[in-house]
Coordinates of C-alpha atoms and ligand atoms in Angstrom, one line a residue:
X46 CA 441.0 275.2 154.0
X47 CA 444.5 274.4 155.2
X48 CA 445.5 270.8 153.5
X49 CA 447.1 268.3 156.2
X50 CA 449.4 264.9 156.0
X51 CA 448.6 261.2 157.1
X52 CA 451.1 258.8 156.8
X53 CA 450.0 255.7 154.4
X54 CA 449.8 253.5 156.9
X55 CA 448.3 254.8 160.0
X56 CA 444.6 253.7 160.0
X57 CA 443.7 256.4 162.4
X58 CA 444.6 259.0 160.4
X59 CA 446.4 261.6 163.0
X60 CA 447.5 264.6 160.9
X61 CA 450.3 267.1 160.7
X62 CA 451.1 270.2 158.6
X63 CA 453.0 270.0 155.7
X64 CA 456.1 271.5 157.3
X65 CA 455.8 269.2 160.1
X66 CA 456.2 266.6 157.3
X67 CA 458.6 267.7 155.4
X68 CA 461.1 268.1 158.4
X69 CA 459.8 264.3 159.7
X70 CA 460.5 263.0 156.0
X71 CA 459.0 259.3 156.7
X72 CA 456.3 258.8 158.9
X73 CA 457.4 256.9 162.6
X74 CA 455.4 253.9 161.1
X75 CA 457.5 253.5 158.0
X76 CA 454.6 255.1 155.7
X77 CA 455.0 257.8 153.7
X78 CA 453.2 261.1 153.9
X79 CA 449.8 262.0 151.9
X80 CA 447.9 264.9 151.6
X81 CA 444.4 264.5 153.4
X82 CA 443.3 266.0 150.0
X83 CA 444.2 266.6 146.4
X84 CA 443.6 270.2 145.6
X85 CA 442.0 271.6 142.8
X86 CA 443.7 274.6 140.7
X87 CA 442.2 277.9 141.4
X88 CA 443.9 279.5 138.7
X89 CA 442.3 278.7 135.4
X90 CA 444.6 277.8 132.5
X91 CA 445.1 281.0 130.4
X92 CA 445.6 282.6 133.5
X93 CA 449.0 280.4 134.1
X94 CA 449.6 280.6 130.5
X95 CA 450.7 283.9 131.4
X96 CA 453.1 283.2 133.9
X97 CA 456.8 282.6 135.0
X98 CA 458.0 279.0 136.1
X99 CA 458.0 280.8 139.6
X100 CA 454.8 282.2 139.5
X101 CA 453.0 278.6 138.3
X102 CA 455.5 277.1 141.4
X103 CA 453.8 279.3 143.5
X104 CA 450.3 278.4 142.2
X105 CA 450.9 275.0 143.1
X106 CA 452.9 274.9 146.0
X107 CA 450.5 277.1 148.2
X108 CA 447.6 274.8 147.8
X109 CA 449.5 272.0 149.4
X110 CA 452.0 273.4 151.6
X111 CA 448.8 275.0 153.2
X112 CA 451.1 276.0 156.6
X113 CA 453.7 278.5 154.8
X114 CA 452.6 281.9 154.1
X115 CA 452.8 284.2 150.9
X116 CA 456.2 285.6 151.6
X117 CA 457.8 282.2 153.2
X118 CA 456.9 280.4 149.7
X119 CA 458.1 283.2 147.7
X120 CA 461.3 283.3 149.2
X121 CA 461.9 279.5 149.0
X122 CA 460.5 279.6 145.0
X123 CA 463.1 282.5 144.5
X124 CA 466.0 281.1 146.5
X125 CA 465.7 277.6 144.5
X126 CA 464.7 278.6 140.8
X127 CA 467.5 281.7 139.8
X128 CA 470.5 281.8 138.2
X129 CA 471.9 278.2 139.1
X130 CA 469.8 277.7 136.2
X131 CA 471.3 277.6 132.7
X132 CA 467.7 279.0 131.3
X133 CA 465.5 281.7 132.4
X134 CA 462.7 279.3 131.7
X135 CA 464.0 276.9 133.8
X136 CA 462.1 273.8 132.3
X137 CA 461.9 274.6 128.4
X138 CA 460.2 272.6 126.2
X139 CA 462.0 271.4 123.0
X140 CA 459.8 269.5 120.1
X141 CA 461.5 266.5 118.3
X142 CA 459.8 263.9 116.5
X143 CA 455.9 264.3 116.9
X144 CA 456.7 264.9 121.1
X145 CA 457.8 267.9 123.3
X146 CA 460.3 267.3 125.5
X147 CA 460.1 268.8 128.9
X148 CA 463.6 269.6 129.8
X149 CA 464.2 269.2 133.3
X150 CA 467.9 269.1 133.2
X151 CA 468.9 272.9 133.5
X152 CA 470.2 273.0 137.2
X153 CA 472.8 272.9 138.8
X154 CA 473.6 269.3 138.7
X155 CA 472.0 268.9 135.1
X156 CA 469.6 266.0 136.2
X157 CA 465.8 266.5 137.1
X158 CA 466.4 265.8 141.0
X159 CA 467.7 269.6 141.2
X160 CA 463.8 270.9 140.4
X161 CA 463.2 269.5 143.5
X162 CA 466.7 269.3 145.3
X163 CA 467.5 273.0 145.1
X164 CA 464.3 274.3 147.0
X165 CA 464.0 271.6 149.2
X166 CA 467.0 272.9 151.7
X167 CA 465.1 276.5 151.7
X168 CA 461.2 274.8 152.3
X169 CA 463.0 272.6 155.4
X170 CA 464.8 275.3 157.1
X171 CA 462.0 277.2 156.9
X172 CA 459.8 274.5 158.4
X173 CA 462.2 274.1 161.1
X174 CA 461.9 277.6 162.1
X175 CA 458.0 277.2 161.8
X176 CA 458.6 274.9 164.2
X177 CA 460.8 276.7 166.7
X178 CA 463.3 274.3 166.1
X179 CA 466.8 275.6 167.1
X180 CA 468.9 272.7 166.3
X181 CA 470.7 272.7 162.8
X182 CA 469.7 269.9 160.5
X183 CA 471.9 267.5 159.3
X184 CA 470.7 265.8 156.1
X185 CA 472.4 262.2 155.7
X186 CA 472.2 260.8 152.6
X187 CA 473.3 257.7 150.7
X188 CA 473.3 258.0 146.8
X189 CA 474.0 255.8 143.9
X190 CA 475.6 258.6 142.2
X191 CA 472.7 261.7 141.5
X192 CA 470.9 262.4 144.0
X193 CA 474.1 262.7 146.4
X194 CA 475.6 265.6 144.2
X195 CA 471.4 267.0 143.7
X196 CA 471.8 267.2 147.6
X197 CA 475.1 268.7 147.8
X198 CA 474.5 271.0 145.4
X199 CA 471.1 272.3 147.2
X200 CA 472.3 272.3 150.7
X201 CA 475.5 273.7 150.1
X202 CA 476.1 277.0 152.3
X203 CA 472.4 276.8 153.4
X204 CA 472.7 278.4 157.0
X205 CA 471.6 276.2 160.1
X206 CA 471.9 272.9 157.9
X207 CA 475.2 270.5 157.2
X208 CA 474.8 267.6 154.5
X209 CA 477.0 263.9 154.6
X210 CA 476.7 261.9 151.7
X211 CA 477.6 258.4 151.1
X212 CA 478.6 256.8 148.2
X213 CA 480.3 253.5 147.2
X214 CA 483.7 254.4 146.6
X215 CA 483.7 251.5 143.5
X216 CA 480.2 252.2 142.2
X217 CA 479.8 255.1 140.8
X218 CA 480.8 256.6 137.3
X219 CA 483.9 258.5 137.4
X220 CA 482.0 262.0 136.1
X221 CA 479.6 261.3 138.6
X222 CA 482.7 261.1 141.5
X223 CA 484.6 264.0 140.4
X224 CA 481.0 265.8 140.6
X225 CA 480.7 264.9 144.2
X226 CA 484.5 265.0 145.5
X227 CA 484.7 268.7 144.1
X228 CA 481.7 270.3 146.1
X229 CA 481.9 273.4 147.7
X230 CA 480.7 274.3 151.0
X231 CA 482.1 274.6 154.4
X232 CA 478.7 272.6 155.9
X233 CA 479.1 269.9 152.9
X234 CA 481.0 266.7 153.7
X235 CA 481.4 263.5 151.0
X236 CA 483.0 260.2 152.0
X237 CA 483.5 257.0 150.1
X238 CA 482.9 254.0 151.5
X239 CA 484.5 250.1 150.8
X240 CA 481.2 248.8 150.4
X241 CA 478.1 249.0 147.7
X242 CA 475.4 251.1 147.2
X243 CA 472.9 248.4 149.9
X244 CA 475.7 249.0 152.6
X245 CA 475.6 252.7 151.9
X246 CA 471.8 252.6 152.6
X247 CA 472.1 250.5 155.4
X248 CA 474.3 252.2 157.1
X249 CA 472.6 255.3 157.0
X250 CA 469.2 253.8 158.2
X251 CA 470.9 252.5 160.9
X252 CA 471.9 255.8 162.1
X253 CA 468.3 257.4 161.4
X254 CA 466.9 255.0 163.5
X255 CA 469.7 254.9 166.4
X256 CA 468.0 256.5 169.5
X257 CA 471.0 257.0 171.6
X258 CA 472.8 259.1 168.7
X259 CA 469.5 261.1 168.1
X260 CA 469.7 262.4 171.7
X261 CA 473.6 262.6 171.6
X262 CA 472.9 264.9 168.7
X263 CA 470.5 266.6 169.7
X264 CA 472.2 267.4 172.9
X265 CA 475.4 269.2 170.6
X266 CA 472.4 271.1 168.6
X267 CA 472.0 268.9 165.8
X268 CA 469.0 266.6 164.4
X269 CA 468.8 264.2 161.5
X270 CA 466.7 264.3 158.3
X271 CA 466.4 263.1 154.8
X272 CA 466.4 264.3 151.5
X273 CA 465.2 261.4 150.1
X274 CA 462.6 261.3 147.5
X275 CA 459.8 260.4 149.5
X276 CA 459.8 263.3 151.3
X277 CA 456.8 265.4 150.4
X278 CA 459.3 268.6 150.0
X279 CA 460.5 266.8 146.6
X280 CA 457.3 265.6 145.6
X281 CA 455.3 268.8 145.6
X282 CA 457.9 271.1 143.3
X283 CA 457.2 268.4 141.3
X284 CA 454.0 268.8 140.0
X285 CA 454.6 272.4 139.1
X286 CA 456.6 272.1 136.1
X287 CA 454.0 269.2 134.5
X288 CA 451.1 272.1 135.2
X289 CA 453.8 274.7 133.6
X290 CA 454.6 272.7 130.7
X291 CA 450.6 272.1 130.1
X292 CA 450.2 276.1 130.5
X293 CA 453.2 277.1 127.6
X294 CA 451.6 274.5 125.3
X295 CA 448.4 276.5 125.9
X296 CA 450.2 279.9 126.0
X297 CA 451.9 278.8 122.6
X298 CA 448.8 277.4 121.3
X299 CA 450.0 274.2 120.8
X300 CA 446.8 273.1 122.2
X301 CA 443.2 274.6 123.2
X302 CA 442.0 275.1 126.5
X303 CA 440.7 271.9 127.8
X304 CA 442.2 269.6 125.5
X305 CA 443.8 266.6 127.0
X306 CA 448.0 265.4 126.7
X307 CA 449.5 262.4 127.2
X308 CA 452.7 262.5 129.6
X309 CA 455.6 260.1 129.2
X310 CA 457.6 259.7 132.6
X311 CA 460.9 257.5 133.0
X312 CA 460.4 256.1 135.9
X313 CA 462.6 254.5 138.9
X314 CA 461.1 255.1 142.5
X315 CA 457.6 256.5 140.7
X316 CA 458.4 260.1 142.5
X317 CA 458.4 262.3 139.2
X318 CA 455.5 260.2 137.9
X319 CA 453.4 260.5 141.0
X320 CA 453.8 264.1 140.3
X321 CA 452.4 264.0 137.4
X322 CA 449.3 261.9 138.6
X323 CA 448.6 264.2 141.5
X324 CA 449.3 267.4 138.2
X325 CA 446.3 265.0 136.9
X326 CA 443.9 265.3 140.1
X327 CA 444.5 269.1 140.9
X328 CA 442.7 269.3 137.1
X329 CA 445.8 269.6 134.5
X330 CA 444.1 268.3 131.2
X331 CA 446.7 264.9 131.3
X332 CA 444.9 261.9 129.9
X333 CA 447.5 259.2 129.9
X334 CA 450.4 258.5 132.4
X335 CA 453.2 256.8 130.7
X336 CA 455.5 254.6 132.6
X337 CA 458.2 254.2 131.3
X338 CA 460.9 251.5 132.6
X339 CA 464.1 250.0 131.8
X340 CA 465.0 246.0 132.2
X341 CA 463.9 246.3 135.4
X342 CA 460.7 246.3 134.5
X343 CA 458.7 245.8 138.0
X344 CA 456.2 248.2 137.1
X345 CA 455.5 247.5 133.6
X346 CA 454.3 243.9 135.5
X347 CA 452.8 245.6 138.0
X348 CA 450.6 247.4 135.3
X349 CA 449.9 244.5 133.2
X350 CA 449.1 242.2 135.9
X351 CA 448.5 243.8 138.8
X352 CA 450.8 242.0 141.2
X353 CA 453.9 243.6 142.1
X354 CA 457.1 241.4 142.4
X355 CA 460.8 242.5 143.1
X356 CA 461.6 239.1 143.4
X357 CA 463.8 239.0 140.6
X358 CA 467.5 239.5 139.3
X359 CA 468.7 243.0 139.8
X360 CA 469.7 244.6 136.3
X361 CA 472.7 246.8 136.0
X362 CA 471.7 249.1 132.8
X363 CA 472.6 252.1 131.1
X364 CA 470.2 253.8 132.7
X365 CA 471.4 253.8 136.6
X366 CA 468.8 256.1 138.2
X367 CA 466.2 253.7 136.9
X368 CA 467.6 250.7 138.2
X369 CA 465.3 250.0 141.2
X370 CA 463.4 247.1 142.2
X371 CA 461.6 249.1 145.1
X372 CA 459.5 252.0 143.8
X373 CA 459.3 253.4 147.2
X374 CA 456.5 256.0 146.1
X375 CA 454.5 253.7 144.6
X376 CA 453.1 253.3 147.6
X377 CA 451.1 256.7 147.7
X378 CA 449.2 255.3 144.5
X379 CA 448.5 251.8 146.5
X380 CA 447.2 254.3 149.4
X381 CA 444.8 256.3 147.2
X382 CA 443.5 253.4 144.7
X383 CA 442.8 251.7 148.0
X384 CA 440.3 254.5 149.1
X385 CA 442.9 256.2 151.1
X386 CA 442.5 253.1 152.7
X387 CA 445.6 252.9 155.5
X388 CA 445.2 249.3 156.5
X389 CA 444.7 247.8 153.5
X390 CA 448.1 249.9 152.1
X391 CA 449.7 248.5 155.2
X392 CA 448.9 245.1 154.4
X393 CA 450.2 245.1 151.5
X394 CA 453.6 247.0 152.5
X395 CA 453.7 244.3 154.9
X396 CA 453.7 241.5 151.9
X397 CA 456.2 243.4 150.3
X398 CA 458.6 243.5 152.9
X399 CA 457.9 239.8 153.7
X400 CA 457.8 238.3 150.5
X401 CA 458.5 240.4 148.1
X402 CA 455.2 240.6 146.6
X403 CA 451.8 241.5 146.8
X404 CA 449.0 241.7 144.7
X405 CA 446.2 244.4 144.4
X406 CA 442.5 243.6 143.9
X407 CA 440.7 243.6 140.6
X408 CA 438.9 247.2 142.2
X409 CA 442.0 248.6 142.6
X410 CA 443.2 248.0 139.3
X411 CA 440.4 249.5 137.8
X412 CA 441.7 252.9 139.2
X413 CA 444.8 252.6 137.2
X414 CA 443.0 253.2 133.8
X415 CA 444.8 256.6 133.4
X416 CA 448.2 254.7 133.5
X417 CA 449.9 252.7 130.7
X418 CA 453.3 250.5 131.6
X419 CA 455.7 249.5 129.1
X420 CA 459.6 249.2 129.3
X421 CA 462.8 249.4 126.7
X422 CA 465.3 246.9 126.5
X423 CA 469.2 248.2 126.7
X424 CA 469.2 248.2 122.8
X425 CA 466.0 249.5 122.0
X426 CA 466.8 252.5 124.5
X427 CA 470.3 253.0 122.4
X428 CA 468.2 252.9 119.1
X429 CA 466.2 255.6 120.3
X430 CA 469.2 258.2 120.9
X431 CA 470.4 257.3 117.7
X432 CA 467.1 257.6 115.7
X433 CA 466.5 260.8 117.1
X434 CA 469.7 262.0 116.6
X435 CA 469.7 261.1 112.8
X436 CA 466.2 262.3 112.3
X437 CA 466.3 265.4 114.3
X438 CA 469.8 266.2 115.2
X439 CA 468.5 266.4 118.8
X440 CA 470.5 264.5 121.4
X441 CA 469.0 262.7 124.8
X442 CA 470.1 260.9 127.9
X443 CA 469.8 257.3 128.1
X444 CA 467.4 258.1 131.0
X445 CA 464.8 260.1 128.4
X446 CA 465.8 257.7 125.7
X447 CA 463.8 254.7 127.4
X448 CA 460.2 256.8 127.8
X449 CA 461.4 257.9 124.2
X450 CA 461.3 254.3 122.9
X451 CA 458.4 253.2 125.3
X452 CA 456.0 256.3 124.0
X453 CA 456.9 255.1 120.3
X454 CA 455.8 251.2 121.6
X455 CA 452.2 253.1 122.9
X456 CA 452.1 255.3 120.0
X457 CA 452.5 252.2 117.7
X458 CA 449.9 249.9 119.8
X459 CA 447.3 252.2 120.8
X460 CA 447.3 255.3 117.7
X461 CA 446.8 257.6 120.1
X462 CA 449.0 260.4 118.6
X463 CA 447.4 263.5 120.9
X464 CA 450.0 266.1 122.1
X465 CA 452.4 264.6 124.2
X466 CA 455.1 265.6 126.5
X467 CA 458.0 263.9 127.7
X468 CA 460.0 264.2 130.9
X469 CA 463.3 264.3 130.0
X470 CA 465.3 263.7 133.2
X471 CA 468.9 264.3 132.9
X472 CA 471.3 265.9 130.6
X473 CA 473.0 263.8 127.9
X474 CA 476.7 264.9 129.0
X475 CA 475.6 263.2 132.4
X476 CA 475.6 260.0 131.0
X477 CA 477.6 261.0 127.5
X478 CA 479.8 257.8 127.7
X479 CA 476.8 255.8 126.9
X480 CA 475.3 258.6 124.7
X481 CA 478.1 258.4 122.2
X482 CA 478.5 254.4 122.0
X483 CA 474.7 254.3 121.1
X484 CA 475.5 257.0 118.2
X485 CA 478.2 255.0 117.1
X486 CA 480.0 252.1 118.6
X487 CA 483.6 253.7 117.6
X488 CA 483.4 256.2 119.8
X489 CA 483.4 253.8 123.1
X490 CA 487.2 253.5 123.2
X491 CA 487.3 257.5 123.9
X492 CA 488.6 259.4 126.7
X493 CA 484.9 261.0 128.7
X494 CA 486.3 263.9 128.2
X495 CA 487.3 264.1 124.6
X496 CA 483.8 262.8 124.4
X497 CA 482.1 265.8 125.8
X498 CA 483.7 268.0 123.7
X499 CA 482.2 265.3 120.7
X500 CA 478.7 265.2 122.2
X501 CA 479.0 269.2 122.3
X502 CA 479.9 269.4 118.5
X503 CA 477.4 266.9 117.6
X504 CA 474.3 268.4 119.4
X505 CA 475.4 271.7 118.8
X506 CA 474.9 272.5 122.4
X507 CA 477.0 273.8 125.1
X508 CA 479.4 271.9 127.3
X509 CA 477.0 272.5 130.5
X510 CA 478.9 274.4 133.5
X511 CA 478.4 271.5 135.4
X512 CA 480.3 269.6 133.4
X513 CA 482.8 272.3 132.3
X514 CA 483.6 273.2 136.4
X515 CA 485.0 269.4 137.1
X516 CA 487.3 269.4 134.3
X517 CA 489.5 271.0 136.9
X518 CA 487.9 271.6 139.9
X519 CA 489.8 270.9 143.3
X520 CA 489.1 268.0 144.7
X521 CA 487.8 268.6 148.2
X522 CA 486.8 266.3 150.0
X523 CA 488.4 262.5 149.8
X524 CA 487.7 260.8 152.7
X525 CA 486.9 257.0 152.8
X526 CA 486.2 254.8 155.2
X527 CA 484.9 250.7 156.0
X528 CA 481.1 250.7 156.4
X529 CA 481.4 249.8 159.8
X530 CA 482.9 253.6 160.6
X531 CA 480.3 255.8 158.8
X532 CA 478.8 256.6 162.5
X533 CA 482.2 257.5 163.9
X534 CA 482.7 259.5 160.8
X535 CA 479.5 261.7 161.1
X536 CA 480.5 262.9 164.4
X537 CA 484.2 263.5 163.5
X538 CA 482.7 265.7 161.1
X539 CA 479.9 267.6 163.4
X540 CA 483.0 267.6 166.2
X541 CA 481.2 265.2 168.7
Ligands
PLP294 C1 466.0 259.8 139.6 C2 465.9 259.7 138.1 C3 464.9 259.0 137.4 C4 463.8 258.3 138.1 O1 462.9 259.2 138.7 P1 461.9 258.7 139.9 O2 461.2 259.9 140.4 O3 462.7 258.0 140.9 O4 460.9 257.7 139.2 C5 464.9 259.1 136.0 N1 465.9 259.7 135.4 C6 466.9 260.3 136.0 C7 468.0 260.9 135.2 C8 467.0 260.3 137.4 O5 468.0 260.9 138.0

């Protein structure tokens, strides 16, 4: 039975296959795209024990991308999970301290957006040939600093597609820049703008939904599309490596067949917990979902009180990727807690966009059992590096350091100290600037650099290529221009 997509808001419930999704990104109603059903796993546990990372991706991705055959899914699995990888295992699990952290750092841009970001240019041109479309896809994006580079790094030299990103020329962390202004590519373009992150967004909406430049595109051979994370392309990869993590604790027997693990997500736009839950609902033995946040702690309310309020002050932390008041894929949880109820979901988008809040009914909450909220102030998040570096000797990102501190919070409240596994999302010499100052405050008035080569000695780990490359990569691309030119600047680049 093929599995189909409804958008979370349209009451009538019109489907389209999952590569007609994944090239439409967000649904024409603003909702976001759901599989009609969660499959189940057909492959019992020991069976995936036994296999690759590629071979569990496959296991997962055909039962939801239903509309791509054997070979099509095989090819996009191999293109995306080789050797940009840093480890054949591709998401290896590393115990510290009574958890096992699921490393999902190893790409090419050493945060966990590249499980997702390097096979999503390889699952949309191969929905746009499904398709019979001929025109090339442009991907805009606007990024805060990680996904941008994700993207870059995943598109880069993918035939038939061209990538712009956007990114506040002041806002983002200098590693982060020289990450971005260095990319290769002949169909990759970056460009600063003299505006913030919002503007950045803005802007790019603005052209997504621009009629007249759709059909001026389309009429040079070009069509818009997004490689944002609530396109179902991301989400899917997803949920392989949480039912590849459950299957080497099992092949390692670190647990028995059937027995049940907790799952500790840090969480910004809920996409990589979502994962997990939907891991959850296909069968993986998960029993808690951890959501982890930082100060801006939305859903940590949301779970405690079930009303969901962004209107608050906007917190600038040491954990950037998690600094998000709208958890844009929350709303595939409202949708399915509702019933995969459409208008009720819709009502409650509505709220949100209106006032800022909404609040879900005592029914709904009850559905959320399986989840359990709880956030880590800045210096409780620095503690946690530190503690585990002193205890274990084993260093993590700021990022993983706030589920660390939050699964020691549950752990502490709750006693439930079953096997647990913890995303770990990015790579501490992404964010090693605030890695060292929470190991020891002397190291802050450091050159970044001198500090990599610190964090290397003191981790005994690797300086990771991605890292090593922009120590002196060319710079190649350093345009910028005012927020009011981004448009012009799209077509300068596409030549129309
Ligand atoms: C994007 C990101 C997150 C948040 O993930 P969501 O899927 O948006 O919840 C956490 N950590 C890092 C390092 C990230 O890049």
């Amino acid at each position: 039975m093929g599995i189909n997509y409804v958008s979370t808001r349209d009451s009538k419930k019109q489907e389209i296959t999952a590569s007609q999704a994944i090239l439409k990104g967000l649904a024409d109603d603003g909702g976001l795209f759901v599989p009609t059903s969660i499959p189940k796993l057909d492959k019992s546990l020991e069976e995936l024990s036994k296999m690759t990372y590629q071979q569990v991706a496959y296991e997962v991705l055909k039962l939801f991308l239903t509309d791509f055959t054997e070979e099509e899914l095989k090819h996009c699995i191999n293109s995306a999970y080789d050797a940009k990888f840093d480890t054949e295992e591709i998401a290896p699990l590393v115990f510290a301290d009574g958890a096992y952290y699921l490393e999902l750092f190893h790409g090419a841009t050493i945060a966990f957006k590249d499980m997702a970001l390097s096979i999503l240019p390889h699952l949309m041109i191969t929905s746009a040939r499904k398709n019979n479309i001929k025109n090339d896809i442009v991907i805009l994006t606007a990024t805060s600093g990680d996904t941008g580079k994700a993207a870059l790094a995943g598109f880069a030299d993918v035939k038939g597609t061209r990538i712009v990103v956007f990114y506040p020329k002041n806002g983002v962390s200098k590693i982060q820049e020289r990450q971005m202004i260095t990319q290769k590519g002949d169909n990759t373009h970056v460009v600063g703008i003299k505006g913030n992150f919002d503007q950045a967004q803005t802007g790019v909406k603005q052209m997504f939904n621009d009629k007249e430049l759709a059909a001026e595109l389309d009429k040079a051979g070009f069509q818009f599309s997004s490689a944002n994370s609530i396109n179902i392309g991301r989400l899917v990869p997803q949920i392989a490596y949480y039912v590849y993590a459950y299957a080497k604790l099992l092949g390692e027997e670190k647990v028995s067949d059937g027995d049940t693990i907790n799952v500790v997500v840090p969480t910004g736009n809920f996409g990589n917990i979502l994962a997990a839950y939907y891991a959850k609902n296909m069968g993986l033995p998960i029993e808690k979902l951890i959501c982890a946040s930082n100060e801006n702690k939305v859903l940590y309310d949301f779970f405690s009180t079930g009303e969901y309020n962004r209107n608050r002050e906007f917190i600038l932390t040491n954990s950037p990727s998690m600094d998000i008041l709208i958890s844009s894929n929350l709303e595939r949880l409202i949708y399915h807690i509702a019933g995969n109820d459409a208008s009720v979901n819709a009502d409650l988008m509505e709220s949100l966009k209106t006032t800022g809040k909404y609040e879900i009914t005592p029914q709904m909450r009850a559905e959320l059992d399986c989840f359990y909220g709880n956030y880590a102030s800045e210096e409780e998040t620095g503690e946690a590096i530190r503690k585990l570096y002193e205890d274990t000797g084993y260093i993590i990102d700021t990022h993983t350091a706030v589920a660390s501190s939050v699964y020691n919070k549950y752990k502490a409240q709750t006693g439930d100290d079953k096997t647990t596994v913890i995303a770990s999302t990015a790579s501490p010499f992404k964010f090693t600037r605030a890695v060292m100052g929470a190991i020891d405050s002397a190291y802050e008035t450091e050159e970044d650099f001198v500090l990599v080569d610190k964090l290397s000695e003191l981790g005994k780990v690797k300086v990771p290529n991605a890292i090593e490359e922009i120590r002196t990569a060319e710079v190649r691309h350093d345009t910028v221009v005012e927020v009011d030119d981004m448009c012009a600047e799209v077509k300068r680049f596409l030549g129309i």
